[in-house]
Coordinates of C-alpha atoms in Angstrom, one line a residue:
Chain A
M1 CA -4.3 268.3 123.3
A2 CA -1.7 267.1 121.0
Q3 CA -3.9 263.9 120.2
S4 CA -7.0 267.6 118.4
R5 CA -3.1 268.9 117.3
F6 CA -4.7 268.3 114.0
L7 CA -7.9 270.8 114.3
D8 CA -5.5 273.6 115.7
Q9 CA -3.4 273.5 113.0
T10 CA -5.9 273.3 109.5
L11 CA -7.8 276.5 111.2
L12 CA -4.1 278.0 111.2
T13 CA -3.8 276.8 107.7
V14 CA -7.2 278.4 106.9
A15 CA -7.2 281.3 108.4
K16 CA -3.9 282.1 107.2
L17 CA -4.9 282.3 103.6
A18 CA -8.0 284.5 104.6
E19 CA -5.4 286.0 105.4
H20 CA -3.3 286.9 102.5
A21 CA -6.0 287.0 100.7
L22 CA -7.4 290.1 102.1
F23 CA -4.0 292.0 102.4
S24 CA -3.0 291.3 99.2
E25 CA -7.3 292.9 97.8
F26 CA -6.3 295.6 100.2
Y27 CA -2.9 297.0 98.5
A28 CA -5.0 296.3 95.1
R29 CA -7.4 299.4 95.8
K30 CA -4.4 301.6 97.1
K31 CA -4.1 304.3 94.1
G32 CA -0.8 303.8 93.2
L33 CA 2.0 303.9 90.8
L34 CA 0.9 299.9 89.9
Q35 CA -2.9 300.2 90.5
S36 CA -3.4 303.0 87.7
L37 CA -1.9 300.1 85.1
D38 CA -4.7 298.4 82.3
L39 CA -4.2 295.9 83.6
R40 CA -3.3 293.8 80.6
V41 CA 0.3 296.2 80.3
K42 CA 0.8 295.1 83.1
L43 CA 0.6 291.3 83.2
A44 CA 2.5 291.0 80.2
S45 CA 4.9 293.5 81.3
F46 CA 5.5 291.6 84.9
L47 CA 5.1 287.8 83.4
A48 CA 8.5 289.4 81.0
L49 CA 9.9 291.0 83.7
I50 CA 9.9 287.6 86.0
V51 CA 11.4 285.6 82.9
L52 CA 14.0 288.2 82.6
V53 CA 14.6 288.1 86.0
S54 CA 14.9 283.8 85.7
L55 CA 17.7 284.5 82.8
L56 CA 20.8 287.1 85.2
H57 CA 23.5 285.4 86.6
S58 CA 25.3 288.1 89.0
L59 CA 24.2 288.8 92.6
A60 CA 24.5 292.3 91.6
A61 CA 22.2 292.7 88.6
L62 CA 19.8 290.0 90.4
W63 CA 20.3 292.4 93.9
L64 CA 19.0 295.8 91.7
A65 CA 16.7 293.6 89.8
Y66 CA 15.0 293.1 93.6
G67 CA 15.9 297.3 94.5
A68 CA 13.7 298.9 91.7
A69 CA 11.5 296.1 93.2
L70 CA 11.1 297.4 96.2
V71 CA 11.0 300.9 95.4
L72 CA 7.9 299.9 92.6
A73 CA 6.6 299.0 96.0
R74 CA 7.0 301.9 97.9
L75 CA 5.4 304.4 94.7
S76 CA 2.3 302.0 94.5
R77 CA 2.3 302.3 98.7
V78 CA 2.7 298.7 99.4
P79 CA 4.7 298.7 103.2
L80 CA 8.8 297.8 103.1
G81 CA 8.4 296.0 106.1
F82 CA 4.9 294.4 104.8
F83 CA 6.8 293.6 101.0
Q84 CA 10.2 291.9 102.5
K85 CA 7.9 290.5 105.5
R86 CA 5.9 289.0 102.4
I87 CA 9.2 288.0 100.2
W88 CA 11.2 286.3 103.1
L89 CA 9.1 284.1 104.9
F90 CA 8.9 281.5 103.7
M91 CA 10.8 280.6 100.0
P92 CA 14.1 283.0 99.8
L93 CA 14.8 281.4 103.7
F94 CA 13.5 277.8 103.0
S95 CA 15.8 277.6 99.4
A96 CA 18.6 279.1 102.2
A97 CA 18.4 276.2 104.2
V98 CA 18.2 274.2 101.4
V99 CA 21.1 275.0 99.6
L100 CA 23.4 275.4 102.2
P101 CA 25.3 271.4 101.4
A102 CA 26.1 272.9 98.1
I103 CA 28.5 275.5 99.7
F104 CA 30.9 271.7 100.1
N105 CA 33.3 271.0 98.0
V106 CA 32.0 266.7 98.6
V107 CA 28.7 268.9 96.2
T108 CA 29.8 271.5 94.5
P109 CA 34.3 270.6 93.3
G110 CA 36.4 274.2 92.6
Q111 CA 38.1 276.3 94.5
P112 CA 39.2 275.9 97.9
L113 CA 38.0 279.3 100.0
V114 CA 38.4 277.9 103.6
V115 CA 39.7 274.3 104.5
L116 CA 36.6 272.8 107.4
A117 CA 38.4 269.1 107.6
R118 CA 41.9 266.8 106.8
F119 CA 41.2 263.0 106.4
A120 CA 43.6 260.7 106.1
H121 CA 41.9 259.3 102.5
P122 CA 38.9 259.9 100.1
H123 CA 36.5 258.0 101.0
A124 CA 34.0 257.2 98.4
W125 CA 30.7 254.9 98.5
G126 CA 29.9 254.2 94.9
P127 CA 28.9 257.3 92.8
Y128 CA 29.9 259.4 96.2
T129 CA 32.6 260.7 97.4
I130 CA 34.5 262.4 100.1
P131 CA 38.0 264.6 99.4
A132 CA 40.7 264.0 101.1
E133 CA 40.0 267.5 102.4
L134 CA 36.4 268.8 102.9
T135 CA 36.2 272.8 102.2
I136 CA 34.2 275.7 100.7
T137 CA 34.6 276.5 97.8
R138 CA 34.1 279.7 95.5
Q139 CA 32.1 278.2 93.3
G140 CA 29.8 276.3 95.8
L141 CA 29.3 279.5 97.8
G142 CA 29.3 281.7 94.6
G143 CA 26.2 279.0 93.1
A144 CA 24.2 279.2 96.6
A145 CA 24.1 283.5 96.3
V146 CA 23.1 283.7 92.7
F147 CA 20.9 280.8 93.3
V148 CA 18.6 282.0 96.3
S149 CA 18.9 285.9 95.3
R150 CA 17.1 284.8 92.3
V151 CA 14.7 283.2 94.4
A152 CA 14.3 286.4 96.5
A153 CA 14.4 288.9 92.5
S154 CA 12.2 286.0 91.8
V155 CA 9.4 286.0 94.9
A156 CA 9.4 290.0 94.8
W157 CA 7.8 291.1 91.5
A158 CA 5.7 287.6 91.9
V159 CA 4.5 289.5 95.0
L160 CA 4.6 293.1 93.6
L161 CA 2.7 291.4 90.6
T162 CA 0.0 290.0 93.6
V163 CA -0.6 292.3 96.2
T164 CA -1.0 295.1 94.1
S165 CA -3.7 293.6 91.0
R166 CA -7.2 292.5 92.5
W167 CA -7.6 288.6 91.6
S168 CA -10.2 290.2 88.7
D169 CA -8.3 291.9 87.3
I170 CA -5.7 289.4 87.5
F171 CA -7.7 286.7 85.3
S172 CA -9.5 289.3 83.0
G173 CA -6.0 290.1 82.2
L174 CA -5.5 286.7 81.7
R175 CA -8.5 287.2 79.2
A176 CA -7.1 290.3 76.8
L177 CA -3.6 288.5 77.1
R178 CA -5.6 285.7 74.6
V179 CA -5.5 282.9 76.7
P180 CA -8.6 280.7 76.0
R181 CA -11.7 282.0 77.9
I182 CA -12.9 278.2 79.3
F183 CA -9.6 278.5 81.5
V184 CA -9.6 281.7 83.0
V185 CA -13.7 281.0 83.3
T186 CA -13.0 278.2 85.2
M187 CA -10.2 279.7 87.4
S188 CA -12.0 283.0 87.9
M189 CA -14.8 280.3 89.8
T190 CA -12.1 278.2 91.1
E191 CA -11.0 281.6 92.9
R192 CA -15.1 282.3 93.9
Y193 CA -15.5 278.8 95.4
L194 CA -12.5 278.7 97.3
F195 CA -13.4 280.7 100.2
V196 CA -17.0 279.1 100.3
F197 CA -15.3 276.1 100.8
L198 CA -12.1 277.2 103.1
R199 CA -15.5 278.9 105.7
L200 CA -17.1 275.7 105.1
I201 CA -14.0 274.2 106.0
Q202 CA -13.5 276.4 108.5
D203 CA -16.6 276.5 109.9
M204 CA -16.5 272.1 110.1
Y205 CA -13.4 271.9 111.7
R206 CA -14.7 275.1 114.3
A207 CA -18.2 272.6 115.4
R208 CA -15.7 269.7 116.1
K209 CA -13.1 271.5 118.6
S210 CA -16.3 272.8 119.8
R211 CA -17.4 269.2 120.9
T212 CA -14.4 268.0 121.3
I213 CA -13.5 267.9 125.6
M214 CA -11.5 264.7 125.4
P215 CA -8.4 264.0 123.6
L216 CA -9.0 262.3 119.7
S217 CA -7.6 259.4 118.7
A218 CA -5.0 259.3 115.9
A219 CA -7.1 256.7 114.3
A220 CA -10.5 258.9 114.8
G221 CA -8.9 261.6 114.0
R222 CA -8.4 260.4 110.3
S223 CA -11.6 258.8 109.5
W224 CA -13.2 261.9 110.9
V225 CA -10.9 264.0 108.3
A226 CA -11.3 261.7 105.8
S227 CA -15.0 262.1 105.6
R228 CA -15.4 265.7 106.0
V229 CA -13.0 265.6 102.7
G230 CA -15.5 263.6 101.2
V231 CA -17.8 265.2 103.0
T232 CA -16.6 268.9 101.3
F233 CA -16.5 266.4 97.3
T234 CA -19.9 265.7 97.8
K235 CA -21.0 268.7 98.3
S236 CA -18.9 270.8 95.6
M237 CA -20.3 267.9 93.0
E238 CA -23.9 269.1 94.2
M239 CA -23.0 272.8 94.3
S240 CA -21.9 272.4 90.3
E241 CA -24.9 271.2 89.7
D242 CA -25.8 274.4 91.5
I243 CA -24.0 276.9 89.9
Y244 CA -25.0 275.3 86.5
Q245 CA -28.6 275.8 86.7
A246 CA -28.4 278.7 87.7
M247 CA -25.8 279.6 84.9
L248 CA -29.0 278.3 83.2
S249 CA -31.6 280.3 84.5
R250 CA -29.7 283.9 83.4
G251 CA -29.2 282.7 80.2
F252 CA -26.4 280.8 80.2
H253 CA -25.6 279.5 76.9
G254 CA -22.5 278.1 77.1
D255 CA -20.9 282.1 75.9
F256 CA -18.9 283.9 78.3
P257 CA -19.3 287.7 77.6
T258 CA -16.6 289.7 79.0
V259 CA -17.6 293.2 80.8
N260 CA -14.4 294.6 81.1
R261 CA -13.0 297.5 78.5
Y262 CA -10.3 298.1 77.9
R263 CA -8.3 301.4 76.8
C264 CA -4.8 301.1 77.3
T265 CA -3.2 305.2 78.6
R266 CA 0.4 306.8 77.5
N267 CA 0.8 306.1 80.9
D268 CA 0.3 302.2 80.0
Y269 CA 2.8 303.0 76.3
L270 CA 5.3 304.4 79.1
W271 CA 5.7 301.6 81.8
L272 CA 5.9 299.0 78.9
A273 CA 8.9 300.6 77.3
L274 CA 10.8 301.5 80.5
S275 CA 9.6 298.3 82.1
L276 CA 11.3 296.3 79.3
T277 CA 13.8 298.9 78.9
G278 CA 15.1 298.6 82.0
G279 CA 14.8 294.7 82.6
I280 CA 16.9 294.6 79.3
G281 CA 19.3 296.3 79.4
L282 CA 19.4 295.0 82.8
I283 CA 20.9 291.7 81.5
L284 CA 22.8 293.3 78.5
L285 CA 24.6 295.7 81.2
E286 CA 25.0 291.8 83.6
R287 CA 26.7 290.6 80.3
R288 CA 29.3 292.9 79.2
F289 CA 29.8 294.2 82.9
W290 CA 29.0 291.4 85.7
S291 CA 30.3 287.9 83.4
Chain B
M1 CA 7.1 269.7 95.8
H2 CA 5.3 273.0 94.4
I3 CA 8.6 274.3 92.3
P4 CA 9.7 277.9 93.4
D5 CA 10.9 280.3 91.0
G6 CA 14.5 280.7 90.7
Y7 CA 15.0 276.7 90.4
L8 CA 14.8 275.3 87.1
G9 CA 16.3 277.6 84.8
P10 CA 14.6 278.6 81.1
M11 CA 16.3 275.3 78.7
T12 CA 14.1 273.7 81.5
Y13 CA 11.1 275.6 82.1
G14 CA 10.6 276.8 78.9
P15 CA 10.5 273.0 76.8
L16 CA 7.9 271.7 80.5
G17 CA 6.1 274.9 80.1
A18 CA 5.5 273.9 75.8
A19 CA 5.0 270.0 77.5
V20 CA 1.9 271.0 79.1
I21 CA 0.1 272.6 76.3
P22 CA -1.4 269.7 74.4
F23 CA -2.0 268.3 77.0
W24 CA -4.6 271.3 78.0
A25 CA -5.6 271.1 75.0
A26 CA -6.9 267.1 74.6
A27 CA -8.5 267.7 77.7
A28 CA -10.6 270.8 76.4
R29 CA -11.3 268.9 74.0
K30 CA -12.8 266.1 75.5
L31 CA -13.7 268.1 78.0
N32 CA -15.6 269.4 75.7
K33 CA -17.4 266.6 74.4
T34 CA -18.1 265.3 77.2
L35 CA -18.7 267.7 79.4
K36 CA -20.8 270.6 77.5
A37 CA -21.4 273.5 78.9
K38 CA -21.6 272.4 82.3
Q39 CA -17.8 271.7 82.1
A40 CA -16.8 276.1 83.7
P41 CA -18.8 274.5 87.0
Y42 CA -17.4 271.1 87.3
L43 CA -13.9 271.5 86.4
A44 CA -13.9 275.1 88.7
L45 CA -15.2 273.7 91.6
G46 CA -12.6 270.3 91.0
A47 CA -10.5 272.7 91.0
A48 CA -11.1 273.9 93.4
F49 CA -11.6 270.6 95.9
S50 CA -8.1 270.2 94.5
F51 CA -6.6 273.2 96.1
V52 CA -9.0 273.1 100.0
I53 CA -7.2 269.3 99.8
M54 CA -4.7 270.2 101.1
M55 CA -5.6 271.9 103.6
F56 CA -7.1 269.6 105.9
N57 CA -3.7 267.7 107.8
V58 CA -4.4 264.6 109.5
P59 CA -3.4 263.3 112.8
I60 CA -0.2 260.8 112.2
I61 CA 2.0 259.5 115.1
G62 CA 3.3 261.1 117.6
G63 CA 1.2 264.5 117.7
T64 CA 2.9 265.6 114.0
T65 CA 0.6 266.0 111.2
G66 CA 0.5 265.9 107.6
H67 CA -2.2 266.1 104.4
A68 CA -1.6 265.0 101.4
T69 CA -1.7 266.9 97.6
G70 CA -4.8 264.7 95.9
A71 CA -3.7 263.7 92.4
T72 CA -5.0 260.4 92.7
L73 CA -7.7 261.2 94.1
V74 CA -9.6 264.2 93.0
A75 CA -8.9 261.6 89.4
I76 CA -10.6 258.5 90.6
L77 CA -13.5 261.4 91.9
I78 CA -13.9 262.7 88.7
G79 CA -11.7 261.2 85.8
P80 CA -8.1 261.7 84.7
W81 CA -9.1 264.7 81.9
A82 CA -10.9 266.8 84.1
A83 CA -9.0 265.8 86.7
L84 CA -5.8 267.4 84.8
I85 CA -7.5 271.0 84.6
S86 CA -8.5 270.5 87.7
V87 CA -5.6 270.0 88.9
S88 CA -3.3 272.7 86.9
V89 CA -5.5 275.5 87.3
A90 CA -5.5 275.0 91.4
L91 CA -2.4 274.7 90.4
I92 CA -2.2 277.9 88.7
I93 CA -3.8 279.8 91.6
Q94 CA -1.8 278.7 94.2
A95 CA 1.0 280.5 91.6
L96 CA -0.5 283.0 90.6
L97 CA -2.2 284.3 94.3
F98 CA -0.5 282.6 96.3
G99 CA 2.7 282.6 95.5
D100 CA 2.9 278.7 96.0
G101 CA 4.1 277.3 93.2
G102 CA 6.8 279.4 90.6
I103 CA 5.3 281.7 87.9
T104 CA 8.2 280.2 86.1
A105 CA 7.8 276.9 87.5
I106 CA 3.8 276.8 86.1
G107 CA 4.3 274.2 82.9
A108 CA 7.1 271.9 85.6
N109 CA 4.8 271.2 88.6
C110 CA 1.5 270.6 86.4
I111 CA 3.7 268.4 84.5
N112 CA 4.7 266.5 87.8
M113 CA 1.6 266.8 90.1
G114 CA -1.4 267.1 86.3
V115 CA -0.2 265.6 84.1
I116 CA 2.5 262.7 85.9
G117 CA 0.3 262.6 89.6
V118 CA -3.2 261.9 87.9
F119 CA -2.3 259.7 85.0
V120 CA 0.5 257.7 86.9
G121 CA -2.3 257.6 90.1
Y122 CA -5.0 257.5 87.7
G123 CA -3.5 254.4 85.1
V124 CA -2.4 252.0 88.3
Y125 CA -5.9 252.4 90.1
R126 CA -7.9 251.2 87.2
L127 CA -4.6 248.4 86.6
L128 CA -5.3 247.0 90.0
A129 CA -9.1 248.2 90.7
G130 CA -10.2 246.3 87.5
S131 CA -13.6 245.5 87.6
S132 CA -14.2 244.9 91.6
P133 CA -16.5 245.5 93.1
V134 CA -17.2 249.1 93.7
T135 CA -16.9 248.1 97.8
S136 CA -13.8 245.9 98.8
L137 CA -10.9 245.7 99.3
R138 CA -8.5 245.4 96.2
R139 CA -10.1 248.9 95.1
L140 CA -9.6 249.9 99.0
I141 CA -5.7 248.7 98.5
A142 CA -5.7 249.8 94.5
S143 CA -6.9 253.4 95.6
A144 CA -3.5 253.5 98.3
V145 CA -0.5 252.1 96.0
A146 CA -2.1 254.2 92.7
A147 CA -1.6 257.5 95.3
Y148 CA 1.7 255.8 96.6
L149 CA 3.2 255.7 93.3
S150 CA 1.7 259.1 91.6
L151 CA 3.3 260.4 94.0
S152 CA 6.2 258.8 93.8
V153 CA 6.5 259.4 90.2
S154 CA 5.7 263.1 89.9
A155 CA 8.9 263.5 93.2
L156 CA 10.7 261.6 90.5
A157 CA 10.4 264.0 88.0
A158 CA 10.8 266.7 90.4
G159 CA 14.1 265.1 91.5
I160 CA 15.7 264.9 87.7
E161 CA 14.6 268.1 86.9
F162 CA 16.7 269.9 89.4
G163 CA 19.3 267.3 88.2
I164 CA 19.5 268.3 85.4
Q165 CA 20.2 271.9 85.9
P166 CA 24.0 271.3 86.7
L167 CA 24.6 270.5 83.7
L168 CA 22.7 272.6 82.1
E169 CA 22.8 275.5 83.2
H170 CA 26.5 276.5 85.6
S171 CA 29.0 279.7 84.6
A172 CA 32.8 278.8 82.9
S173 CA 33.8 278.6 86.2
G174 CA 31.1 275.9 86.9
Q175 CA 29.5 277.5 88.9
P176 CA 26.4 276.5 89.4
L177 CA 22.8 278.6 88.8
Y178 CA 20.1 277.8 89.5
S179 CA 19.9 274.2 91.6
P180 CA 23.1 273.3 92.8
F181 CA 22.3 269.8 93.2
P182 CA 23.2 266.8 90.9
L183 CA 21.1 264.1 89.7
S184 CA 22.9 261.5 92.5
I185 CA 21.9 263.7 95.6
A186 CA 18.6 265.8 94.1
V187 CA 16.5 262.8 92.8
P188 CA 17.6 260.8 95.9
A189 CA 16.7 263.4 97.7
M190 CA 13.8 264.7 96.3
L191 CA 13.0 259.8 96.2
G192 CA 13.3 259.7 99.8
E193 CA 11.8 261.9 102.0
H194 CA 8.6 261.2 99.6
M195 CA 8.6 257.2 99.6
L196 CA 9.4 256.7 103.0
V197 CA 7.1 259.7 104.6
F198 CA 5.0 262.1 101.7
S199 CA 3.9 259.2 100.0
L200 CA 2.8 257.1 102.9
V201 CA 0.9 260.0 104.7
E202 CA -0.7 260.5 100.4
A203 CA -1.6 256.7 100.4
L204 CA -3.3 256.6 103.9
I205 CA -5.3 259.2 103.4
T206 CA -5.8 258.2 100.4
A207 CA -7.7 255.2 100.7
L208 CA -9.4 256.6 103.8
V209 CA -11.7 259.2 101.9
I210 CA -11.7 256.3 99.1
R211 CA -13.4 253.9 102.6
Y212 CA -15.2 256.8 103.6
F213 CA -17.4 256.5 100.1
Q214 CA -17.8 252.5 100.1
K215 CA -18.9 252.9 102.3
N216 CA -21.2 256.2 102.7
N217 CA -21.9 257.0 98.6
P218 CA -20.4 254.2 96.9
E219 CA -22.4 255.3 92.7
L220 CA -20.0 258.4 93.1
L221 CA -17.3 256.0 93.2
L222 CA -18.3 255.0 89.6
A223 CA -18.5 257.5 87.6
T224 CA -15.3 258.5 86.0
D225 CA -15.0 254.2 86.4
P226 CA -15.8 252.3 82.7
A227 CA -16.7 248.9 84.7
G228 CA -19.2 251.2 86.0
T229 CA -20.4 252.9 83.3
R230 CA -21.5 249.3 81.7
L231 CA -22.4 247.9 85.1
R232 CA -25.3 251.2 84.7
A233 CA -26.2 250.4 81.1
K234 CA -26.4 247.0 82.1
E235 CA -28.9 247.3 85.3
A236 CA -30.6 249.4 83.0

């Protein structure tokens, strides 16, 4: 039933998102190294480390940063198979496909490594030129390898943060790092109601699928989806009014007090010192020996 | 459209991250005046809607499906300042919790889709819709053109950000360190795929949803429309 494929596609997208959330929270509740850290320390150190990874230029340093993320995942009781699957599917593989044309001298001129084709003369179309020799260049291949490695290392650290932290903790951490309260409260409420909406979409699509016995025309399908987007928006506005009234009835007066009490232990200070020294040390090492 | 980590160097993501802050501050000031204490649930639900709008797959042609990013639609429905915060919050949650879009690229993504996407979409819609009746064909066409241009200009911005990487960040031997494609490739690639496919899908979905509201809840389309405010004042 190709014409009703959009129903399955949407249900699948919603299910994948829910699965993603479920597994993230599952490992975040385990007792491991990163789960035990103070959330302010953890969030600040991870944001700094992700920036430090973006400053690395050599393959060796990038893969060391990737390896460090694997070690920490293991120490935090995150299975490496699950962790690597989440890293590589989908961004680094997609990036590898995107960057492929950049290995050729058409995009990245430089020292030729392999000559793929020879033409009688170069061809030029406006700003684009195909040289007389089509080659893979050292600069092109090197740039592509660094690019994919950087994406993989960055995604590894970002995934490590999300799978070892409860989402509510990330929001509390942002608040503790002086992110304006209105942003943090909005984010936290968004996360909560996101799942209400996902459930609503799932129910609407399941109901439609269960009543669909004939293929839907594309036009009918589009109109139906547009009406569901409209219904979701209308419900969201009604819900926001209800939530506001509920907040008022519980004594809300425009302030958002937080109940988290933060306390850094010796381990938190040790982690902060080690992680930042390691990150900065890796950059210095790279600049000294690998660039 | 969500730029991941590793595509932009610090000389690009740093200034873009700084550039988005005054927009957020202006939006917060504006909304504090209009929404007051109501703003947290209103913006949160707006952000959740911005997030889930990408889940709605629509049949296109030959069994293929597509989805909208929704920046223009959200701007038309809740106003540009609330939309800027809602889209930004949705993008930050996608980056921090779902790994969709990079953490270092949050500023760039919020500039492209939040600031440019929302304000180009809303500006073009207001310009073309004028003070036409809320159920008019003119408004429907205005929403489609606005959505088309909004996504295309956002894609152009992303293309420029990718394209300046080889100029800004390369090794001594000329090896690119971040996105390796020059402006002459990155801009046409981003603009081409969006203008020929994604922006058309965005325009189609936006117009269909606006048509739904024109038929079923036209009052909602006037909520953030200065013409609608004047109309209600006259009626009162």
